[in-house]
Short mmCIF file of C-alpha atoms in Angstrom, two decimals:
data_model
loop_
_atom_site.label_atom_id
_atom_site.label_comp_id
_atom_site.label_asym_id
_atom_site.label_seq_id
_atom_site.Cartn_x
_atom_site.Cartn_y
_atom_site.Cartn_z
CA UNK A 1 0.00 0.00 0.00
CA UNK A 2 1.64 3.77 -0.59
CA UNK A 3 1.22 6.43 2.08
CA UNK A 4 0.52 9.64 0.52
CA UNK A 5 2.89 12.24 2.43
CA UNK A 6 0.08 13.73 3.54
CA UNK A 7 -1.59 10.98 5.67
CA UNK A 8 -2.98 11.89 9.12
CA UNK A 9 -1.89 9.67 11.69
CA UNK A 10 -4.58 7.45 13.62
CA UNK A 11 -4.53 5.86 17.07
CA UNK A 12 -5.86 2.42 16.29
CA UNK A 13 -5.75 -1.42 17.80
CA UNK A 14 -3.99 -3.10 14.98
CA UNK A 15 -6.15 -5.66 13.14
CA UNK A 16 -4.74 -9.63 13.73
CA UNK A 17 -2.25 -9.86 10.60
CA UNK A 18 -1.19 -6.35 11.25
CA UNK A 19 -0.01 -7.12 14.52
CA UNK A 20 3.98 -7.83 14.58
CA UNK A 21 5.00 -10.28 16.92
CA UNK A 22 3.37 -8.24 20.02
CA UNK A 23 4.60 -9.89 23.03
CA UNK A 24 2.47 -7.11 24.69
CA UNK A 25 -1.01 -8.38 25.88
CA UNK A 26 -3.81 -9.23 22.98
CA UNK A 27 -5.07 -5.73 22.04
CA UNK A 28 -3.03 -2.84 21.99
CA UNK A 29 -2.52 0.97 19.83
CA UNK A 30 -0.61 1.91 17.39
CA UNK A 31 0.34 5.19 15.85
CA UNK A 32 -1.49 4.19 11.96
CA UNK A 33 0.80 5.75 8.90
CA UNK A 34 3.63 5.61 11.37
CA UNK A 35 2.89 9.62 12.52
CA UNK A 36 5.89 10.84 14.33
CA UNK A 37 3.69 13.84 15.96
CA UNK A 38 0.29 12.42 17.54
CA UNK A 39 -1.08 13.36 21.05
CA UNK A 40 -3.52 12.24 23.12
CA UNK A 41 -6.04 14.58 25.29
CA UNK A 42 -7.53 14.52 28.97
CA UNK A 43 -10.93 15.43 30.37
CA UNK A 44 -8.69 17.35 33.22
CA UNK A 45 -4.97 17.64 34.61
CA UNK A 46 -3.56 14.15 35.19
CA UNK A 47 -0.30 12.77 36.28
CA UNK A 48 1.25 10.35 33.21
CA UNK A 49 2.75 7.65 35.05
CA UNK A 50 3.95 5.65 31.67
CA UNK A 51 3.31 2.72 29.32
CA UNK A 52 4.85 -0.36 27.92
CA UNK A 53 5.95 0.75 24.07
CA UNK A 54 7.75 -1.58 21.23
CA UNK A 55 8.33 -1.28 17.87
CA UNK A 56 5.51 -2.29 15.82
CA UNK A 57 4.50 -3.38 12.38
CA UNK A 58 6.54 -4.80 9.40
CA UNK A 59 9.64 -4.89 11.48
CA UNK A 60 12.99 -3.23 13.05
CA UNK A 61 13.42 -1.24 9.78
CA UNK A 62 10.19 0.68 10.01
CA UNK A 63 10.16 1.09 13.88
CA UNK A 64 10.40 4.59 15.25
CA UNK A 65 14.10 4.93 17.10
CA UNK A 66 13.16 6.74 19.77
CA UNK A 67 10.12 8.53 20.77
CA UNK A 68 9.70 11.36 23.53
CA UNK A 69 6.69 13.05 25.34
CA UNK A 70 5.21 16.34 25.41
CA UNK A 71 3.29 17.33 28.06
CA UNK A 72 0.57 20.02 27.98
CA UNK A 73 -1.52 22.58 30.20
CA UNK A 74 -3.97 24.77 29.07
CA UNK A 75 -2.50 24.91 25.29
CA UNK A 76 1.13 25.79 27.39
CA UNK A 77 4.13 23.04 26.71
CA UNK A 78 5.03 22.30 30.50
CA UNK A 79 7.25 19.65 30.41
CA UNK A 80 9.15 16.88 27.81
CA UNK A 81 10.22 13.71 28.29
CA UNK A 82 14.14 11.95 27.30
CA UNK A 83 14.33 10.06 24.51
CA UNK A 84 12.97 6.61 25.01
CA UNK A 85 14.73 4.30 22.30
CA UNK A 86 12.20 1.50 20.95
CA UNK A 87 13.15 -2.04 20.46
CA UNK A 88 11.45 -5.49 19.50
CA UNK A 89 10.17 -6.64 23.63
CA UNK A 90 7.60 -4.20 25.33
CA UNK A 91 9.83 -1.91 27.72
CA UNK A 92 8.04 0.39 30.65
CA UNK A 93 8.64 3.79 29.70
CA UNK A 94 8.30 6.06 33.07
CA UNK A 95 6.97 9.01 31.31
CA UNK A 96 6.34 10.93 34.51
CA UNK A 97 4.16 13.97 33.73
CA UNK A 98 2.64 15.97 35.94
CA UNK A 99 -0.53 18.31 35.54
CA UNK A 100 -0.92 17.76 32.42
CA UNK A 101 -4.03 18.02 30.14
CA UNK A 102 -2.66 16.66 26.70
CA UNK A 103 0.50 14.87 25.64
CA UNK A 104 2.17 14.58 22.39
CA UNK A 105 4.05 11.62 21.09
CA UNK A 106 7.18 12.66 19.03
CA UNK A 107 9.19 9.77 17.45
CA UNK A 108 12.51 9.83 15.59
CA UNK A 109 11.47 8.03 12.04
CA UNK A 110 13.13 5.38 10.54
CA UNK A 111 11.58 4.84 6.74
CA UNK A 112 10.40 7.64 4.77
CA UNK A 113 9.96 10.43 7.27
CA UNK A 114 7.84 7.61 9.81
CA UNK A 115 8.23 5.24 12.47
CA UNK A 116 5.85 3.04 13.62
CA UNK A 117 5.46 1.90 17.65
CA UNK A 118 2.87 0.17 19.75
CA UNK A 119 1.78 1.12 23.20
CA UNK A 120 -0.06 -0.87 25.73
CA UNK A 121 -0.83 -0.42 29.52
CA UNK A 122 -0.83 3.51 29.71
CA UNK A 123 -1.44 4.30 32.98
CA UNK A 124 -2.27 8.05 34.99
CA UNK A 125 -3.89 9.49 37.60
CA UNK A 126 -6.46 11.82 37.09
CA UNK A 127 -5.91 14.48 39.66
CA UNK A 128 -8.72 15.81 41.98
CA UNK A 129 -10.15 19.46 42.40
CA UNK A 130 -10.12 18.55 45.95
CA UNK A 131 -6.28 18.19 46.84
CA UNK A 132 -7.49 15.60 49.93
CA UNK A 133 -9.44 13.26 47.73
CA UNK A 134 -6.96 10.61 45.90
CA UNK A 135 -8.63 8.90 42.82
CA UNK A 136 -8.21 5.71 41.44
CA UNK A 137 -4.76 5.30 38.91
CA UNK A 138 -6.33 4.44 35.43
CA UNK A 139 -4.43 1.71 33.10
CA UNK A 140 -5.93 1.66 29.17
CA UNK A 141 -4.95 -1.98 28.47
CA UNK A 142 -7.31 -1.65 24.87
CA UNK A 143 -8.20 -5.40 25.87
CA UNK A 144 -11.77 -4.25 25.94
CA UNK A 145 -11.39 -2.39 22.26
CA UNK A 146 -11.79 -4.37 19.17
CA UNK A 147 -9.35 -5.41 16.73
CA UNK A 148 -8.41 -2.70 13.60
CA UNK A 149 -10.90 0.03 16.24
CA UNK A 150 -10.20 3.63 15.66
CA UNK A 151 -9.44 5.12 18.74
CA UNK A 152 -10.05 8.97 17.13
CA UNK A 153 -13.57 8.09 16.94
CA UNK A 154 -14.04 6.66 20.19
CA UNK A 155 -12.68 8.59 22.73
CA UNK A 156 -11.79 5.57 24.81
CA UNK A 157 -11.23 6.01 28.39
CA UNK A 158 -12.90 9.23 28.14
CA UNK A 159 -9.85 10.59 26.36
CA UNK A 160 -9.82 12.39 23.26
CA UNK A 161 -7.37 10.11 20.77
CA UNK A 162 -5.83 12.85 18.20
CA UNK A 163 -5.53 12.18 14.67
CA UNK A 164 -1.44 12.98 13.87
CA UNK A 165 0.05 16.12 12.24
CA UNK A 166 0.73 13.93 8.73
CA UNK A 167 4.77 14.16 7.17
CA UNK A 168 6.62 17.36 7.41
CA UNK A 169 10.63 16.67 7.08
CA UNK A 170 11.79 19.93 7.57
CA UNK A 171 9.02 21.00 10.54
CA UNK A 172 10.50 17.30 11.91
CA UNK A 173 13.98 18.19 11.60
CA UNK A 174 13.86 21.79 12.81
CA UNK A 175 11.74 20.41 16.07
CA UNK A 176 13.56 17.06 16.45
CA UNK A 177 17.00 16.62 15.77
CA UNK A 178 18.20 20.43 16.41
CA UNK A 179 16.46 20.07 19.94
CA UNK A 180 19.08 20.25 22.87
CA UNK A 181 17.16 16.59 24.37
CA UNK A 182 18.79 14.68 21.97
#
């Protein structure tokens, strides 16, 4: 299949034949067209404890190197992530972000300007408007999501799932690779 440059990425559970040798639990998300920029919104501030994350789909040559996250408050980019390098086993990646409202994957591409990953078992903490009250820590283990489901249409786990900011090289390499966290 070609990818038109152009193509939006998609937050979806990878259909059965699609899935590449997942050692992560059954159901799981992937960034769809390979998007290095896609983010993920929350209802309110949380805390982003982390995730499991492997490469994903069609093998080590496709796989995004590394990815990082952004984290978000009120439209205001509050704090980033290391690099987190990607292999072929699910790794924990202890993304740590506090009061946060969105988050935005980046990922260093490896195949025409993309670079595919999976995630499973993100987990945060919603965090209370009363500072007394501790609430519950929330894992999204997709188990419960069908197979090839489009999480942008879903809003699973009362998140808003963001379709991807599509291929731009020279936006990539301006924000990327010139960044002083590499």
């Amino acid at each position: 299949k070609i990818i038109e440059d152009n193509s939006n990425g998609l937050w979806v559970v990878p259909y059965q034949d699609a899935s590449y040798s997942s050692n992560l639990e059954n159901h799981y998300v992937t960034n769809k067209w390979g998007d290095t920029q896609i983010g993920i919104s929350y209802p309110s501030k949380v805390h982003v404890i982390g995730g499991f994350f492997k490469g994903q789909e069609g093998g080590e040559g496709v796989w995004a190197k590394s990815i990082r996250v952004i984290g978000y408050c009120d439209g205001e980019q509050i704090q980033i992530t290391n690099w987190f390098d990607i292999d072929s086993f699910p790794s924990w990646f202890a993304i740590d972000l506090f009061n946060v409202d969105r988050i935005v994957f980046e990922a260093i591409p490896s195949y025409n300007g993309r670079g595919w990953y999976a995630m499973d078992d993100l987990t945060f903490i919603p965090k209370s408007q009363n500072e007394d009250e501790i609430l519950d820590t929330v894992i999204l283990d997709f188990e419960d999501c069908p197979l090839n489901q489009d999480l942008n249409k879903s809003q699973y786990g009362g998140l808003i799932w963001e379709q991807g900011s599509g291929i731009n090289n020279s936006d990539f390499e301006n924000n990327i690779f010139n960044s002083s966290n590499i």
